[in-house]
mmCIF file of C-alpha atoms (C1' of nucleotides) in Angstrom:
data_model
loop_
_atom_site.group_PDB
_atom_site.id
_atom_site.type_symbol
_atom_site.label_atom_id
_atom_site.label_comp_id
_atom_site.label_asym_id
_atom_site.label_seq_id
_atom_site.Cartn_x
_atom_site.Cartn_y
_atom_site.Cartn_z
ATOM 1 C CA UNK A 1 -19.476 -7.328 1.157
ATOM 2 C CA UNK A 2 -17.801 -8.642 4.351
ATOM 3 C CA UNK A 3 -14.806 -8.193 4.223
ATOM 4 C CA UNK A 4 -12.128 -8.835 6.894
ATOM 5 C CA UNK A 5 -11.821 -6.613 10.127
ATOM 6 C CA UNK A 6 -8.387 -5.183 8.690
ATOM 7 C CA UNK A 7 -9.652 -4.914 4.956
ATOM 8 C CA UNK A 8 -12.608 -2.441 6.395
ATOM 9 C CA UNK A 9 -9.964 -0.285 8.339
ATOM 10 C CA UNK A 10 -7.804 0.203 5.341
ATOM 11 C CA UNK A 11 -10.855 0.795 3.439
ATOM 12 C CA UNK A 12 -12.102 3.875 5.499
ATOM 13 C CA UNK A 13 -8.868 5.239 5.608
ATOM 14 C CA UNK A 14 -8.284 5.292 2.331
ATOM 15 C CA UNK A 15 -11.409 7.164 1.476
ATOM 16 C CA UNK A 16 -10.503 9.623 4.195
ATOM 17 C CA UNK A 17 -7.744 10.971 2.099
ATOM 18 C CA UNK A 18 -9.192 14.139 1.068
ATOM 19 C CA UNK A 19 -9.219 15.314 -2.395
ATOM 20 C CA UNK A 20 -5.892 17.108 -3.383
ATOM 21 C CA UNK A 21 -3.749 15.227 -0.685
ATOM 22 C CA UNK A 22 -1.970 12.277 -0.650
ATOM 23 C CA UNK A 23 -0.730 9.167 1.458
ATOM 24 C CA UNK A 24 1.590 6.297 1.100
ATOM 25 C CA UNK A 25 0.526 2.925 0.944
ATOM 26 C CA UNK A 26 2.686 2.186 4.486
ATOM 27 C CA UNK A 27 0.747 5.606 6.036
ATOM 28 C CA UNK A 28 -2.691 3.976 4.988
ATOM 29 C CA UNK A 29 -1.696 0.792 7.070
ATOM 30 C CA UNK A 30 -0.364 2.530 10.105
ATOM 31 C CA UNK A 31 -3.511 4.318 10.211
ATOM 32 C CA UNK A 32 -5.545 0.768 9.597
ATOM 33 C CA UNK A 33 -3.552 -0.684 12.405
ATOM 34 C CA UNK A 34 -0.640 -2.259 11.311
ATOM 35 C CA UNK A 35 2.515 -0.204 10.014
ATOM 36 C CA UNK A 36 3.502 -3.121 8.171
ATOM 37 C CA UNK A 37 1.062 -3.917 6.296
ATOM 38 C CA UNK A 38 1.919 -1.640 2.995
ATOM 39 C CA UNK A 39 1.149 -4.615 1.136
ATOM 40 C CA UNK A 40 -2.014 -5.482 2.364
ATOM 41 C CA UNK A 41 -3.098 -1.606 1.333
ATOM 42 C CA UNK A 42 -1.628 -3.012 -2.287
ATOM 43 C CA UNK A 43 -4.018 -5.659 -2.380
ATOM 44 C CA UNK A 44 -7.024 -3.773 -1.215
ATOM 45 C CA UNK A 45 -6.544 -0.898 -4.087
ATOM 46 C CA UNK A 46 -5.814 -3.574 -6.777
ATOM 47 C CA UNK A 47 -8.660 -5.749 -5.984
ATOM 48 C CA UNK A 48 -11.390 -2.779 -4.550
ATOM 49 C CA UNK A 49 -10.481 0.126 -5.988
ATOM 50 C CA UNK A 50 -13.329 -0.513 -8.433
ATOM 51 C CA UNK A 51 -15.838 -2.068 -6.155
ATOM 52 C CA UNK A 52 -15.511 0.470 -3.658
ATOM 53 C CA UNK A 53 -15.733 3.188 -5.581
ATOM 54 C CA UNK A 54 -12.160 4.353 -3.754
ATOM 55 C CA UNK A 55 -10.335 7.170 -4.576
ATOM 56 C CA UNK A 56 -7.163 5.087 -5.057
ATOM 57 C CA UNK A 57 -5.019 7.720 -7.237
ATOM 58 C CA UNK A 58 -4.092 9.326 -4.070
ATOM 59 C CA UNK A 59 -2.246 6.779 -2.681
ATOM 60 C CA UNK A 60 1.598 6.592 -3.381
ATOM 61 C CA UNK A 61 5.031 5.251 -2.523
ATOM 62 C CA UNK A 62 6.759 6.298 0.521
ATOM 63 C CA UNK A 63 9.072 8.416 -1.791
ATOM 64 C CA UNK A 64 6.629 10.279 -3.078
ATOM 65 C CA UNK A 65 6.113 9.120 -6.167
ATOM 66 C CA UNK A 66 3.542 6.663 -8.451
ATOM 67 C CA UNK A 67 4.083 3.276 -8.619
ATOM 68 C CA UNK A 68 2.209 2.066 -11.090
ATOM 69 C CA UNK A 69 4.059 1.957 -14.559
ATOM 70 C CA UNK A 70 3.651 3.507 -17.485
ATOM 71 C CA UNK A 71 0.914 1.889 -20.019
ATOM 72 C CA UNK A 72 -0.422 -0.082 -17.113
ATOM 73 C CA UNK A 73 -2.057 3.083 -15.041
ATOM 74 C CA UNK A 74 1.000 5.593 -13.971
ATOM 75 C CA UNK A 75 -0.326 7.623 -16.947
ATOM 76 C CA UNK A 76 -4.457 7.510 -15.541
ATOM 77 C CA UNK A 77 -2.986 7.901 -12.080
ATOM 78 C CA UNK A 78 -1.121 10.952 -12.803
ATOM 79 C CA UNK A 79 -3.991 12.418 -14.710
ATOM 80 C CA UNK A 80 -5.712 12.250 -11.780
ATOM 81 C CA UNK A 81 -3.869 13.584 -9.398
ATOM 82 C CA UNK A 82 -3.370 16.464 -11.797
ATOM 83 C CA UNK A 83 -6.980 16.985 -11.783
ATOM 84 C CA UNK A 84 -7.716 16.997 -8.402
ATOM 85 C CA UNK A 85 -4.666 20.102 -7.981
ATOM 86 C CA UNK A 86 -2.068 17.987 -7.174
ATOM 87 C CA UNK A 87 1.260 18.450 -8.926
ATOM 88 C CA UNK A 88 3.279 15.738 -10.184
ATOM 89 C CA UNK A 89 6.526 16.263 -11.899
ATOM 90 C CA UNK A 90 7.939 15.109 -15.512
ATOM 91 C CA UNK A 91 8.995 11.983 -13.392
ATOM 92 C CA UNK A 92 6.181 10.967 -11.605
ATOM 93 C CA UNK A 93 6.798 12.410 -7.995
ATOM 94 C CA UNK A 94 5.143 14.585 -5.964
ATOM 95 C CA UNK A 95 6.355 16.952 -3.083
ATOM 96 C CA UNK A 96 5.059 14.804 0.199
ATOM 97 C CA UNK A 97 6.195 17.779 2.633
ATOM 98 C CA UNK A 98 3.404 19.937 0.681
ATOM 99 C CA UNK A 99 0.888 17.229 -0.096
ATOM 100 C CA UNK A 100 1.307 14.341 1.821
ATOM 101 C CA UNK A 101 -2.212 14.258 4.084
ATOM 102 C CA UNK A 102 -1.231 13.693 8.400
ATOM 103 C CA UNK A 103 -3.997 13.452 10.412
ATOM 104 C CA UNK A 104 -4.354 12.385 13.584
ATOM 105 C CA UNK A 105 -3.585 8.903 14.438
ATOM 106 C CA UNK A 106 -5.423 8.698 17.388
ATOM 107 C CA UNK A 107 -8.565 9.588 15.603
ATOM 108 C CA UNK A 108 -8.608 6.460 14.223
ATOM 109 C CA UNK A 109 -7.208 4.572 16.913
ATOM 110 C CA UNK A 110 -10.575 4.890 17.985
ATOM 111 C CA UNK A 111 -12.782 3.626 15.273
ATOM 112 C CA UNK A 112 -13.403 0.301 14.846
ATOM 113 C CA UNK A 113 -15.609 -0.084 11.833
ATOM 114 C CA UNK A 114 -16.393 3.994 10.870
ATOM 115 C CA UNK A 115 -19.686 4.184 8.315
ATOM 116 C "C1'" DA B 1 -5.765 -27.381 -1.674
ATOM 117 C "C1'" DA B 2 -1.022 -25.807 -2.014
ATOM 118 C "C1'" DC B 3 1.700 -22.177 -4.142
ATOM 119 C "C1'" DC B 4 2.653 -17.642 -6.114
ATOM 120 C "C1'" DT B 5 2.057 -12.805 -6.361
ATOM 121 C "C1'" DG B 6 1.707 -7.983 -5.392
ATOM 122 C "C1'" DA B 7 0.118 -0.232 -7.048
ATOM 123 C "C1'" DC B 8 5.137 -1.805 -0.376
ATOM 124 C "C1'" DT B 9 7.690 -0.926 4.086
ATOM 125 C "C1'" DT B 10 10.153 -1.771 7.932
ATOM 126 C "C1'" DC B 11 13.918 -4.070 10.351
ATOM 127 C "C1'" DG B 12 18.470 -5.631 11.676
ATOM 128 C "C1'" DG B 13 23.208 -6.039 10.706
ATOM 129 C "C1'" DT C 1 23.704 4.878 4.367
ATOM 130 C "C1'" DC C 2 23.015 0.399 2.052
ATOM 131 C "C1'" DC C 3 21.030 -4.254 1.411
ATOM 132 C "C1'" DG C 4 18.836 -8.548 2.107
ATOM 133 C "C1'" DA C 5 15.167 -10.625 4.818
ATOM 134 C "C1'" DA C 6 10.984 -10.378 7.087
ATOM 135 C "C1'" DG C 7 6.302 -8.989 7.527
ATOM 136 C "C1'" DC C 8 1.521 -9.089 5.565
ATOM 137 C "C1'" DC C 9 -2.553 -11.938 3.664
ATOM 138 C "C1'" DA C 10 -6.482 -12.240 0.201
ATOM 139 C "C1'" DG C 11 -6.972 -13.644 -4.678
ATOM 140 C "C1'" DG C 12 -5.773 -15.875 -8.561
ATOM 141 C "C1'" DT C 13 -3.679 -20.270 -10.573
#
DNA sequence: AACCTGACTTCGG
DNA sequence: TCCGAAGCCAGGT
């Protein structure tokens, strides 16, 4: 599907989050292109997640922890992360200094519209 | 076709 | 450090 120049950024990034790592929903964006954008990275996990097969769980809040609320996905989300080797306390947080992912920006500085 | 909303962050005072 | 306002923009109503 065509989707927006911006959309497609924040898509690849996402699904460069490797498995047992996190990011935060204003790292995806800064990455995309545009460190403001948090919410934009909202809208493209609520409304893609599915189609795009993305691996949404790992993306959090900026303080670490899972935004989603219990009963409507914290629960799922947390499983998830759990599954993958990620730990995630009694109150939904994880440690970003051990798992939050940092690669390098200018690596996708470069990329325009990556596979 | 306006208007509202959202799994958020950053900014300026 | 704390807090309100601004920034972002596609989808759903």
């Amino acid at each position: 599907m065509t989707h927006h120049p911006f959309t497609r950024r924040i898509i690849e990034v996402i699904r460069r989050i490797p498995r047992g790592r996190v990011a935060t929903y204003g790292g995806v964006a800064r990455l995309a292109g545009n460190a403001r954008a948090a919410r934009q990275v909202t809208r493209v996990l609520h409304t893609l997640s599915q189609k795009e097969g993305l691996p949404w769980q790992r993306v959090i809040n900026r303080e670490g922890r899972i935004s989603l609320r219990p009963g409507a996905g914290y629960e799922t989300q947390r499983r998830a992360l759990q599954a993958e080797g990620v730990h995630v306390d009694d109150t939904g947080r994880v440690n970003l200094e051990e798992y939050l992912w940092t690669p390098n920006p200018a690596h996708f500085a470069l990329e325009d519209d990556a596979e």
